[in-house]
CSV table of C-alpha atoms in Angstrom, one decimal:
chain,number,residue,atom,x,y,z
A,78,UNK,CA,-58.7,-174.7,179.9
A,79,UNK,CA,-61.0,-172.2,181.7
A,80,UNK,CA,-63.9,-174.2,183.9
A,81,UNK,CA,-66.2,-172.9,186.7
A,82,UNK,CA,-63.7,-171.5,189.9
A,83,UNK,CA,-63.6,-173.7,192.9
A,84,UNK,CA,-65.6,-170.9,194.9
A,85,UNK,CA,-68.4,-171.4,192.4
A,86,UNK,CA,-68.0,-175.0,193.0
A,87,UNK,CA,-68.9,-175.1,196.2
A,88,UNK,CA,-72.3,-173.6,195.6
A,89,UNK,CA,-72.8,-175.4,192.8
A,90,UNK,CA,-71.8,-178.8,194.6
A,91,UNK,CA,-73.4,-178.4,197.8
A,92,UNK,CA,-76.2,-181.1,196.5
A,93,UNK,CA,-74.0,-183.7,195.8
A,94,UNK,CA,-71.8,-183.8,199.2
A,95,UNK,CA,-72.5,-186.7,200.3
A,96,UNK,CA,-72.2,-188.6,196.8
A,97,UNK,CA,-68.8,-186.9,196.6
A,98,UNK,CA,-66.8,-187.2,199.9
A,99,UNK,CA,-65.5,-190.4,199.3
A,100,UNK,CA,-63.7,-188.8,195.9
A,101,UNK,CA,-62.7,-186.1,198.3
A,102,UNK,CA,-61.3,-187.6,200.9
A,103,UNK,CA,-59.4,-190.1,198.7
A,104,UNK,CA,-58.1,-186.9,196.6
A,105,UNK,CA,-57.0,-185.5,199.7
A,106,UNK,CA,-56.0,-188.0,202.1
A,107,UNK,CA,-52.4,-188.1,204.0
A,108,UNK,CA,-50.1,-187.0,201.6
A,109,UNK,CA,-53.3,-184.6,199.6
A,110,UNK,CA,-52.9,-186.8,196.1
A,111,UNK,CA,-53.6,-190.6,196.7
A,112,UNK,CA,-56.3,-190.4,193.1
A,113,UNK,CA,-53.8,-188.8,191.2
A,114,UNK,CA,-51.5,-191.1,191.8
A,115,UNK,CA,-53.9,-193.9,189.9
A,116,UNK,CA,-53.4,-194.5,185.9
A,117,UNK,CA,-55.8,-191.8,183.5
A,118,UNK,CA,-57.9,-194.9,183.0
A,119,UNK,CA,-58.7,-195.8,186.1
A,120,UNK,CA,-59.4,-192.4,187.1
A,121,UNK,CA,-61.7,-191.4,184.4
A,122,UNK,CA,-63.8,-194.4,184.9
A,123,UNK,CA,-63.8,-193.5,189.2
A,124,UNK,CA,-65.1,-189.5,187.9
A,125,UNK,CA,-67.5,-191.1,185.4
A,126,UNK,CA,-69.6,-192.9,187.5
A,127,UNK,CA,-70.7,-189.5,189.3
A,128,UNK,CA,-72.3,-186.4,188.5
A,129,UNK,CA,-69.8,-184.0,186.6
A,130,UNK,CA,-70.0,-181.1,189.1
A,131,UNK,CA,-68.6,-183.9,192.3
A,132,UNK,CA,-65.9,-184.8,189.4
A,133,UNK,CA,-64.7,-181.7,189.1
A,134,UNK,CA,-64.8,-180.9,192.7
A,135,UNK,CA,-62.5,-183.7,193.1
A,136,UNK,CA,-60.5,-182.9,190.1
A,137,UNK,CA,-59.6,-179.1,191.6
A,138,UNK,CA,-57.7,-181.1,194.8
A,139,UNK,CA,-55.1,-182.1,192.7
A,140,UNK,CA,-52.9,-180.5,190.2
A,141,UNK,CA,-52.9,-183.6,188.1
A,142,UNK,CA,-56.0,-184.3,187.8
A,143,UNK,CA,-56.9,-180.7,186.0
A,144,UNK,CA,-56.8,-181.6,182.7
A,145,UNK,CA,-58.5,-185.1,183.4
A,146,UNK,CA,-62.2,-183.1,183.1
A,147,UNK,CA,-61.4,-182.9,179.0
A,148,UNK,CA,-61.0,-186.6,178.4
A,149,UNK,CA,-64.4,-187.6,180.0
A,150,UNK,CA,-66.2,-189.6,178.2
A,151,UNK,CA,-69.3,-189.7,180.0
A,152,UNK,CA,-70.7,-186.4,181.0
A,153,UNK,CA,-73.8,-186.2,183.3
A,154,UNK,CA,-75.1,-182.8,184.6
A,155,UNK,CA,-77.5,-181.5,187.3
A,156,UNK,CA,-79.1,-179.0,188.5
A,157,UNK,CA,-81.9,-177.4,191.0
A,158,UNK,CA,-83.0,-173.7,190.6
A,159,UNK,CA,-79.8,-172.3,192.7
A,160,UNK,CA,-77.1,-174.5,190.8
A,161,UNK,CA,-79.3,-173.6,187.3
A,162,UNK,CA,-76.2,-171.1,186.6
A,163,UNK,CA,-73.0,-172.7,187.7
A,164,UNK,CA,-74.4,-175.8,185.9
A,165,UNK,CA,-75.3,-174.1,182.3
A,166,UNK,CA,-71.7,-172.7,182.6
A,167,UNK,CA,-69.9,-175.6,183.4
A,168,UNK,CA,-71.8,-177.2,181.0
A,169,UNK,CA,-70.4,-174.3,178.4
A,170,UNK,CA,-66.5,-174.3,179.4
A,171,UNK,CA,-66.3,-179.1,179.3
A,172,UNK,CA,-67.6,-179.1,175.6
A,173,UNK,CA,-66.3,-176.2,174.5
A,174,UNK,CA,-62.2,-177.2,175.3
A,175,UNK,CA,-62.7,-180.8,174.5
A,176,UNK,CA,-61.2,-182.6,172.0
A,177,UNK,CA,-63.0,-183.7,168.9
A,178,UNK,CA,-61.2,-186.6,169.2
A,179,UNK,CA,-62.6,-187.8,172.0
A,180,UNK,CA,-66.2,-188.8,171.1
A,181,UNK,CA,-68.7,-188.0,174.2
A,182,UNK,CA,-70.6,-191.4,174.3
A,183,UNK,CA,-73.1,-190.0,176.4
A,184,UNK,CA,-74.5,-186.8,177.7
A,185,UNK,CA,-76.6,-186.3,180.3
A,186,UNK,CA,-78.4,-182.9,181.5
A,187,UNK,CA,-81.1,-182.2,183.5
A,188,UNK,CA,-81.7,-178.2,184.8
A,189,UNK,CA,-84.5,-175.8,185.4
A,190,UNK,CA,-86.1,-174.1,181.6
A,191,UNK,CA,-84.8,-170.3,182.1
A,192,UNK,CA,-84.4,-168.1,179.4
A,193,UNK,CA,-80.9,-167.3,179.6
A,194,UNK,CA,-79.5,-170.6,181.0
A,195,UNK,CA,-81.7,-172.9,179.2
A,196,UNK,CA,-80.4,-171.1,176.0
A,197,UNK,CA,-76.2,-171.7,177.3
A,198,UNK,CA,-76.8,-174.9,177.7
A,199,UNK,CA,-78.1,-175.6,174.6
A,200,UNK,CA,-76.2,-173.4,172.3
A,201,UNK,CA,-73.1,-175.2,173.8
A,202,UNK,CA,-74.7,-179.3,173.2
A,203,UNK,CA,-75.4,-177.7,169.6
A,204,UNK,CA,-71.9,-176.9,168.9
A,205,UNK,CA,-70.7,-179.4,169.8
A,206,UNK,CA,-72.5,-181.8,168.3
A,207,UNK,CA,-71.2,-180.1,165.4
A,208,UNK,CA,-67.9,-180.9,165.7
A,209,UNK,CA,-67.6,-183.6,168.5
A,210,UNK,CA,-68.1,-186.9,167.9
A,211,UNK,CA,-71.5,-188.1,170.2
A,212,UNK,CA,-73.0,-191.1,171.0
A,213,UNK,CA,-76.0,-189.8,173.2
A,214,UNK,CA,-77.4,-186.9,174.5
A,215,UNK,CA,-80.1,-186.4,177.4
A,216,UNK,CA,-82.2,-183.1,178.4
A,217,UNK,CA,-84.7,-183.7,181.7
A,218,UNK,CA,-85.8,-180.1,181.5
A,219,UNK,CA,-88.0,-179.3,185.0
A,220,UNK,CA,-89.7,-175.5,185.7
A,221,UNK,CA,-88.9,-173.4,188.6
A,222,UNK,CA,-92.5,-174.3,189.7
A,223,UNK,CA,-93.3,-178.3,191.3
A,224,UNK,CA,-96.5,-179.8,189.6
A,225,UNK,CA,-98.5,-178.9,193.0
A,226,UNK,CA,-98.1,-175.2,192.6
A,227,UNK,CA,-98.7,-174.3,189.3
A,228,UNK,CA,-101.5,-173.0,187.3
A,229,UNK,CA,-102.8,-173.2,184.4
A,230,UNK,CA,-101.4,-169.8,183.2
A,231,UNK,CA,-97.9,-171.7,184.8
A,232,UNK,CA,-98.3,-174.2,182.2
A,233,UNK,CA,-99.6,-172.3,179.2
A,234,UNK,CA,-96.1,-170.3,180.0
A,235,UNK,CA,-93.5,-173.1,180.6
A,236,UNK,CA,-95.0,-174.6,177.5
A,237,UNK,CA,-94.2,-171.3,174.9
A,238,UNK,CA,-90.9,-170.7,176.8
A,239,UNK,CA,-90.1,-174.7,176.0
A,240,UNK,CA,-91.1,-173.4,172.8
A,241,UNK,CA,-89.0,-170.5,172.0
A,242,UNK,CA,-85.7,-172.7,173.5
A,243,UNK,CA,-86.7,-175.4,170.7
A,244,UNK,CA,-86.5,-172.6,167.9
A,245,UNK,CA,-83.8,-171.0,169.1
A,246,UNK,CA,-81.6,-174.7,169.7
A,247,UNK,CA,-82.9,-176.4,166.9
A,248,UNK,CA,-79.1,-178.2,166.4
A,249,UNK,CA,-78.9,-179.7,169.4
A,250,UNK,CA,-82.8,-180.5,169.5
A,251,UNK,CA,-81.7,-182.6,166.3
A,252,UNK,CA,-78.4,-184.7,168.5
A,253,UNK,CA,-81.1,-185.5,171.0
A,254,UNK,CA,-81.5,-189.2,171.7
A,255,UNK,CA,-84.0,-188.9,175.5
A,256,UNK,CA,-85.6,-185.7,176.4
A,257,UNK,CA,-88.1,-185.4,179.3
A,258,UNK,CA,-90.2,-182.3,179.9
A,259,UNK,CA,-92.3,-181.5,183.2
A,260,UNK,CA,-95.3,-179.1,183.7
A,261,UNK,CA,-96.1,-178.2,180.5
A,262,UNK,CA,-99.2,-177.3,178.1
A,263,UNK,CA,-98.9,-177.2,174.0
A,264,UNK,CA,-100.9,-175.9,171.6
A,265,UNK,CA,-102.2,-178.8,169.5
A,266,UNK,CA,-99.0,-179.2,166.9
A,267,UNK,CA,-96.5,-178.2,169.4
A,268,UNK,CA,-95.5,-182.1,170.7
A,269,UNK,CA,-95.4,-183.4,167.0
A,270,UNK,CA,-93.5,-180.5,165.9
A,271,UNK,CA,-91.0,-181.3,168.4
A,272,UNK,CA,-90.9,-184.1,167.4
A,273,UNK,CA,-89.7,-183.8,163.9
A,274,UNK,CA,-87.0,-182.0,165.5
A,275,UNK,CA,-85.7,-184.1,167.2
A,276,UNK,CA,-85.3,-186.2,164.9
A,277,UNK,CA,-82.5,-189.0,166.9
A,278,UNK,CA,-84.9,-188.6,169.5
A,279,UNK,CA,-85.3,-192.7,171.0
A,280,UNK,CA,-87.1,-191.9,174.3
A,281,UNK,CA,-89.6,-189.5,175.2
A,282,UNK,CA,-91.1,-188.5,178.3
A,283,UNK,CA,-94.0,-186.5,179.8
A,284,UNK,CA,-94.9,-185.5,182.9
A,285,UNK,CA,-97.5,-183.5,183.2
A,286,UNK,CA,-97.4,-182.6,180.1
A,287,UNK,CA,-100.3,-182.4,177.5
A,288,UNK,CA,-101.7,-180.1,174.5
A,289,UNK,CA,-104.9,-179.0,176.3
A,290,UNK,CA,-108.4,-180.7,178.6
A,291,UNK,CA,-109.4,-183.6,176.4
A,292,UNK,CA,-106.5,-183.1,173.4
A,293,UNK,CA,-106.1,-186.2,171.7
A,294,UNK,CA,-101.5,-186.6,170.9
A,295,UNK,CA,-100.9,-188.2,167.5
A,296,UNK,CA,-97.5,-189.7,167.5
A,297,UNK,CA,-95.3,-190.2,164.6
A,298,UNK,CA,-91.5,-190.7,164.9
A,299,UNK,CA,-89.0,-193.0,162.9
A,300,UNK,CA,-86.3,-193.3,165.7
A,301,UNK,CA,-88.7,-193.3,168.7
A,302,UNK,CA,-88.6,-196.8,170.9
A,303,UNK,CA,-89.4,-195.5,174.3
A,304,UNK,CA,-93.1,-193.8,175.0
A,305,UNK,CA,-93.7,-192.7,178.6
A,306,UNK,CA,-96.7,-190.5,180.1
A,307,UNK,CA,-97.4,-188.9,183.3
A,308,UNK,CA,-100.8,-188.0,184.2
A,309,UNK,CA,-101.9,-185.5,182.3
A,310,UNK,CA,-105.4,-184.3,180.0
A,311,UNK,CA,-105.0,-186.2,176.8
A,312,UNK,CA,-108.0,-187.6,176.2
A,313,UNK,CA,-106.3,-190.7,173.9
A,314,UNK,CA,-102.8,-190.9,172.4
A,315,UNK,CA,-102.7,-192.0,169.0
A,316,UNK,CA,-99.5,-193.8,168.5
A,317,UNK,CA,-99.6,-193.7,164.3
A,318,UNK,CA,-96.5,-195.1,162.9
A,319,UNK,CA,-93.5,-195.9,165.4
A,320,UNK,CA,-92.1,-198.5,163.4
A,321,UNK,CA,-89.2,-198.9,166.7
A,322,UNK,CA,-91.3,-198.1,169.2
A,323,UNK,CA,-90.8,-201.1,171.7
A,324,UNK,CA,-91.4,-200.1,175.3
A,325,UNK,CA,-94.6,-197.7,176.1
A,326,UNK,CA,-96.1,-196.5,179.6
A,327,UNK,CA,-98.8,-193.9,180.6
A,328,UNK,CA,-99.9,-193.1,184.4
A,329,UNK,CA,-103.0,-192.1,185.2
A,330,UNK,CA,-104.8,-191.5,181.9
A,331,UNK,CA,-108.2,-188.9,183.2
A,332,UNK,CA,-109.3,-190.2,179.7
A,333,UNK,CA,-112.9,-192.3,180.1
A,334,UNK,CA,-112.5,-193.5,177.0
A,335,UNK,CA,-109.2,-195.9,175.7
A,336,UNK,CA,-106.5,-194.3,176.5
A,337,UNK,CA,-104.1,-195.4,173.6
A,338,UNK,CA,-105.0,-196.2,169.9
A,339,UNK,CA,-101.8,-198.0,168.7
A,340,UNK,CA,-101.5,-198.0,164.5
A,341,UNK,CA,-98.2,-199.2,163.3
A,342,UNK,CA,-95.8,-200.0,166.1
A,343,UNK,CA,-94.3,-203.4,164.6
A,344,UNK,CA,-92.0,-203.8,167.7
A,345,UNK,CA,-93.8,-203.3,170.6
A,346,UNK,CA,-93.0,-205.2,173.1
A,347,UNK,CA,-93.3,-203.8,176.6
A,348,UNK,CA,-97.0,-202.1,178.2
A,349,UNK,CA,-97.4,-200.7,181.5
A,350,UNK,CA,-100.5,-199.1,182.1
A,351,UNK,CA,-101.2,-197.5,185.8
A,352,UNK,CA,-104.3,-196.8,187.0
A,353,UNK,CA,-105.9,-195.5,190.3
A,354,UNK,CA,-109.4,-196.0,188.5
A,355,UNK,CA,-112.9,-194.4,189.7
A,356,UNK,CA,-116.4,-196.3,189.3
A,357,UNK,CA,-117.1,-193.9,186.5
A,358,UNK,CA,-114.6,-194.6,184.3
A,359,UNK,CA,-114.6,-197.2,181.3
A,360,UNK,CA,-113.1,-200.8,182.2
A,361,UNK,CA,-110.4,-201.4,179.7
A,362,UNK,CA,-111.2,-204.8,176.8
A,363,UNK,CA,-107.4,-205.8,176.1
A,364,UNK,CA,-109.1,-207.2,172.7
A,365,UNK,CA,-110.0,-203.7,171.3
A,366,UNK,CA,-106.9,-201.8,172.9
A,367,UNK,CA,-104.3,-204.4,171.5
A,368,UNK,CA,-106.4,-204.8,168.0
A,369,UNK,CA,-103.2,-203.8,165.9
A,370,UNK,CA,-100.7,-205.0,167.9
A,371,UNK,CA,-99.5,-209.0,168.7
A,372,UNK,CA,-96.6,-208.6,169.4
A,373,UNK,CA,-96.9,-207.6,173.5
A,374,UNK,CA,-94.6,-210.1,175.8
A,375,UNK,CA,-94.0,-207.9,178.7
A,376,UNK,CA,-97.2,-206.7,180.9
A,377,UNK,CA,-97.5,-204.8,183.6
A,378,UNK,CA,-100.9,-203.5,185.1
A,379,UNK,CA,-100.8,-201.6,188.4
A,380,UNK,CA,-104.6,-200.8,190.2
A,381,UNK,CA,-103.0,-198.1,192.8
A,382,UNK,CA,-105.4,-200.9,195.2
A,383,UNK,CA,-108.4,-199.3,193.7
A,384,UNK,CA,-110.8,-200.8,191.5
A,385,UNK,CA,-109.9,-203.2,189.1
A,386,UNK,CA,-110.3,-201.8,185.5
A,387,UNK,CA,-109.6,-204.3,183.0
A,388,UNK,CA,-111.7,-206.6,181.6
A,389,UNK,CA,-111.0,-210.5,181.6
A,390,UNK,CA,-112.7,-211.8,177.7
A,391,UNK,CA,-113.2,-215.2,176.5
A,392,UNK,CA,-109.9,-216.4,174.8
A,393,UNK,CA,-111.6,-215.9,171.2
A,394,UNK,CA,-110.8,-213.2,171.3
A,395,UNK,CA,-107.9,-212.4,173.7
A,396,UNK,CA,-105.2,-215.1,172.4
A,397,UNK,CA,-105.1,-212.8,168.9
A,398,UNK,CA,-103.6,-210.3,171.1
A,399,UNK,CA,-102.2,-212.2,173.3
A,400,UNK,CA,-100.3,-215.1,171.8
A,401,UNK,CA,-96.5,-214.0,172.2
A,402,UNK,CA,-97.3,-212.4,176.2
A,403,UNK,CA,-94.3,-214.1,178.7
A,404,UNK,CA,-94.5,-212.2,181.2
A,405,UNK,CA,-97.8,-210.4,183.2
A,406,UNK,CA,-97.4,-208.1,186.8
A,407,UNK,CA,-100.5,-207.8,188.6
A,408,UNK,CA,-99.4,-205.0,190.8
A,409,UNK,CA,-101.3,-203.2,193.8
A,410,UNK,CA,-103.8,-205.4,193.7
A,411,UNK,CA,-106.9,-204.9,196.4
A,412,UNK,CA,-106.1,-207.4,199.4
A,413,UNK,CA,-108.2,-209.9,200.0
A,414,UNK,CA,-110.1,-210.2,196.7
A,415,UNK,CA,-110.6,-212.9,194.7
A,416,UNK,CA,-107.8,-213.7,192.5
A,417,UNK,CA,-110.6,-216.0,189.6
A,418,UNK,CA,-110.4,-213.1,187.4
A,419,UNK,CA,-106.3,-213.5,186.7
A,420,UNK,CA,-107.4,-216.8,185.3
A,421,UNK,CA,-108.2,-215.0,182.0
A,422,UNK,CA,-105.2,-214.4,181.1
A,423,UNK,CA,-104.0,-217.9,181.4
A,424,UNK,CA,-106.7,-219.5,179.4
A,425,UNK,CA,-106.0,-216.4,176.5
A,426,UNK,CA,-101.9,-216.5,176.3
A,427,UNK,CA,-100.3,-220.2,176.0
A,428,UNK,CA,-96.9,-218.7,176.0
A,429,UNK,CA,-97.0,-216.7,179.0
A,430,UNK,CA,-94.1,-218.0,180.8
A,431,UNK,CA,-94.3,-215.9,184.6
A,432,UNK,CA,-96.9,-214.1,186.4
A,433,UNK,CA,-96.5,-212.0,188.7
A,434,UNK,CA,-99.2,-210.3,191.5
A,435,UNK,CA,-99.1,-208.6,194.3
A,436,UNK,CA,-101.7,-207.5,197.0
A,437,UNK,CA,-101.2,-204.4,198.9
A,438,UNK,CA,-103.9,-202.2,200.6
A,439,UNK,CA,-101.2,-198.8,200.1
A,440,UNK,CA,-102.3,-196.0,202.5
A,441,UNK,CA,-99.5,-194.5,201.0
A,442,UNK,CA,-101.1,-193.9,197.9
A,443,UNK,CA,-104.8,-194.8,198.5
A,444,UNK,CA,-107.3,-191.9,198.9
A,445,UNK,CA,-108.5,-192.3,202.9
A,446,UNK,CA,-111.3,-189.3,203.4
A,447,UNK,CA,-114.4,-191.6,203.5
A,448,UNK,CA,-116.6,-188.2,202.1
A,449,UNK,CA,-114.0,-187.3,199.0
A,450,UNK,CA,-114.3,-191.3,198.1
A,451,UNK,CA,-117.9,-190.8,197.6
A,452,UNK,CA,-117.9,-187.7,196.1
A,453,UNK,CA,-115.8,-188.8,193.7
A,454,UNK,CA,-116.7,-192.6,192.9
A,455,UNK,CA,-113.9,-194.7,194.4
A,456,UNK,CA,-115.2,-198.4,194.9
A,457,UNK,CA,-115.6,-200.4,197.9
A,458,UNK,CA,-114.1,-203.9,197.1
A,459,UNK,CA,-115.5,-205.3,195.3
A,460,UNK,CA,-114.8,-209.2,193.9
A,461,UNK,CA,-114.5,-209.3,190.0
A,462,UNK,CA,-116.8,-211.8,188.7
A,463,UNK,CA,-115.6,-214.0,186.4
A,464,UNK,CA,-115.9,-217.8,185.0
A,465,UNK,CA,-113.5,-219.7,183.1
A,466,UNK,CA,-114.8,-220.7,179.3
A,467,UNK,CA,-112.9,-224.6,179.2
A,468,UNK,CA,-112.6,-225.6,182.7
A,469,UNK,CA,-110.3,-228.7,182.2
A,470,UNK,CA,-107.7,-226.2,180.0
A,471,UNK,CA,-103.9,-227.0,180.7
A,472,UNK,CA,-101.5,-224.6,180.5
A,473,UNK,CA,-97.6,-225.8,178.8
A,474,UNK,CA,-95.7,-222.9,179.8
A,475,UNK,CA,-96.0,-221.2,182.2
A,476,UNK,CA,-93.5,-222.1,185.0
A,477,UNK,CA,-93.4,-220.0,187.7
A,478,UNK,CA,-95.6,-218.0,190.3
A,479,UNK,CA,-94.7,-215.2,192.5
A,480,UNK,CA,-97.3,-213.3,195.0
A,481,UNK,CA,-96.4,-210.2,197.3
A,482,UNK,CA,-98.5,-209.8,199.9
A,483,UNK,CA,-99.7,-213.6,200.4
A,484,UNK,CA,-102.0,-214.8,203.3
A,485,UNK,CA,-102.8,-218.6,204.0
A,486,UNK,CA,-106.1,-217.4,203.4
A,487,UNK,CA,-109.0,-220.0,201.7
A,488,UNK,CA,-108.6,-217.6,198.7
A,489,UNK,CA,-105.7,-217.3,198.5
A,490,UNK,CA,-104.9,-221.3,198.6
A,491,UNK,CA,-107.8,-221.8,196.6
A,492,UNK,CA,-106.2,-219.4,193.6
A,493,UNK,CA,-102.8,-221.7,194.1
A,494,UNK,CA,-104.3,-224.7,193.8
A,495,UNK,CA,-106.3,-223.4,190.2
A,496,UNK,CA,-103.3,-222.1,188.3
A,497,UNK,CA,-101.1,-225.5,190.2
A,498,UNK,CA,-103.9,-227.2,188.2
A,499,UNK,CA,-104.4,-225.7,184.9
A,500,UNK,CA,-100.4,-225.0,184.3
A,501,UNK,CA,-99.2,-228.6,184.5
A,502,UNK,CA,-94.9,-227.5,184.4
A,503,UNK,CA,-95.3,-225.0,187.0
A,504,UNK,CA,-91.8,-226.0,188.2
A,505,UNK,CA,-92.1,-222.9,191.5
A,506,UNK,CA,-94.4,-221.2,193.4
A,507,UNK,CA,-93.0,-217.6,195.3
A,508,UNK,CA,-95.0,-216.8,198.2
A,509,UNK,CA,-93.8,-213.0,200.0
A,510,UNK,CA,-95.2,-210.6,202.3
A,511,UNK,CA,-96.5,-207.9,202.1
A,512,UNK,CA,-94.4,-205.2,200.7
A,513,UNK,CA,-93.2,-202.7,203.3
A,514,UNK,CA,-93.6,-199.3,202.8
A,515,UNK,CA,-91.1,-196.6,205.2
A,516,UNK,CA,-94.1,-193.3,204.6
A,517,UNK,CA,-96.8,-196.0,206.0
A,518,UNK,CA,-95.3,-195.7,209.7
A,519,UNK,CA,-95.9,-192.2,209.6
A,520,UNK,CA,-99.5,-192.2,208.8
A,521,UNK,CA,-102.3,-190.7,211.4
A,522,UNK,CA,-103.2,-193.7,213.6
A,523,UNK,CA,-106.8,-193.4,212.3
A,524,UNK,CA,-105.7,-194.5,208.9
A,525,UNK,CA,-102.8,-197.3,210.7
A,526,UNK,CA,-106.1,-198.9,212.5
A,527,UNK,CA,-107.3,-200.0,209.5
A,528,UNK,CA,-103.8,-202.6,209.1
A,529,UNK,CA,-104.9,-205.9,208.9
A,530,UNK,CA,-102.2,-207.8,211.3
A,531,UNK,CA,-99.9,-210.4,208.5
A,532,UNK,CA,-101.0,-213.7,209.3
A,533,UNK,CA,-97.7,-214.8,206.6
A,534,UNK,CA,-96.4,-218.5,207.5
A,535,UNK,CA,-93.3,-217.5,209.3
A,536,UNK,CA,-92.2,-220.3,211.1
A,537,UNK,CA,-91.2,-224.2,210.0
A,538,UNK,CA,-94.0,-225.6,211.8
A,539,UNK,CA,-97.0,-223.0,209.5
A,540,UNK,CA,-94.7,-223.5,206.5
A,541,UNK,CA,-95.4,-227.3,206.6
A,542,UNK,CA,-98.8,-226.9,207.2
A,543,UNK,CA,-99.3,-224.6,204.1
A,544,UNK,CA,-97.8,-226.4,201.5
A,545,UNK,CA,-99.9,-229.2,202.8
A,546,UNK,CA,-102.6,-227.5,202.1
A,547,UNK,CA,-101.7,-226.6,199.0
A,548,UNK,CA,-100.2,-230.6,197.9
A,549,UNK,CA,-97.2,-229.4,196.8
A,550,UNK,CA,-93.1,-229.3,198.6
A,551,UNK,CA,-91.2,-229.5,195.7
A,552,UNK,CA,-91.8,-226.0,194.2
A,553,UNK,CA,-93.4,-223.8,197.1
A,554,UNK,CA,-90.8,-221.0,198.7
A,555,UNK,CA,-91.5,-218.7,201.5
A,556,UNK,CA,-88.9,-215.8,200.6
A,557,UNK,CA,-89.8,-213.7,203.6
């Protein structure tokens, strides 16, 4: 059996030195062979919990363990540019020397898109899929340039390079179950063609990928269950026919219209939308966005501490699309904003069980330059106006309310009392202090001066005072 030479593995494994230390210490302790004394099934269980490069390094330290790499059922290989060649070589060696009787339950390879190494990996995986028993296979493909330094020509080049890769290794892509692409610009029909090649694909993630500025992506696939899009310049993503789609996440679309169109997606249950919105961008109406979808049970909206970009609507319009909604997470709402508008969700979602709200002026992700904010239309804090359509409505299923960033001011106390009044079977209200971000401590002092000190009640006396103001001792829990 031929594997990568130890010297070559030293180079490839440099990125993982911290993670592998425990394994190496165990494999070379005292008599130099503690690990090899363990039963093979236990050794395999240990080795499959770390990156495969680390597992190989540990096996090289013990003669008794040299045979184990061919018995691994889970393979995780991850490369940066300088280790890309080693990962390609390891992939080829492991997959070509395995017994076809041992199922590969999971294969995950992260690699940099380069012509020679990509082809080595692709052809090795294609041969393995054709000759061995396979469970799940995943490619995570990145580029040799980071997004921030890519020119438009770079994006086009990477898109063409990936198309050539798919064309050269169609059998590998036909067996993939997960695919994550970064920093690529495709032609109009390239992504649909890639999807038609990846017949078994269950999960697709596109980060900084598109088909051109203001392009429309149409998605049809018989097996796809998860779709994630980060950034990109799509005008709209049309989910035409996805009978097994369960989860969609869209992060920071650039469209001024509805970013998504849902066609046939009868199993869609979780929707995550994240957006840093400016004044000129459209406020989404959920009744229109989800007009063809009535199966959503989990909704996560992240406002990135900026404009509220969802419009409160009347229950008559919303209930048909939110009737099965059970979990709602409203993340990064601006601190100090009036939360009364969120009651429209309670009115329109009779099955709702949990509501989680995070109030946070997260300066790490906010644009702080005032001139830049004015130029590009960032909003100052403006409360969303809303009045209940049925002031005396009662909600029978909401059992838990969680608030991060709780401050004992009139605004929040009034809101919690309102929720308690309408949610007649409320069992638990969990109140947390602001979330903590380590990076925020590294910001300039000028920005730090904008921080308002937290007034979260930490003493028993202040907590008692807060619960008395809310009128309920049993269900209020202070978690920070």
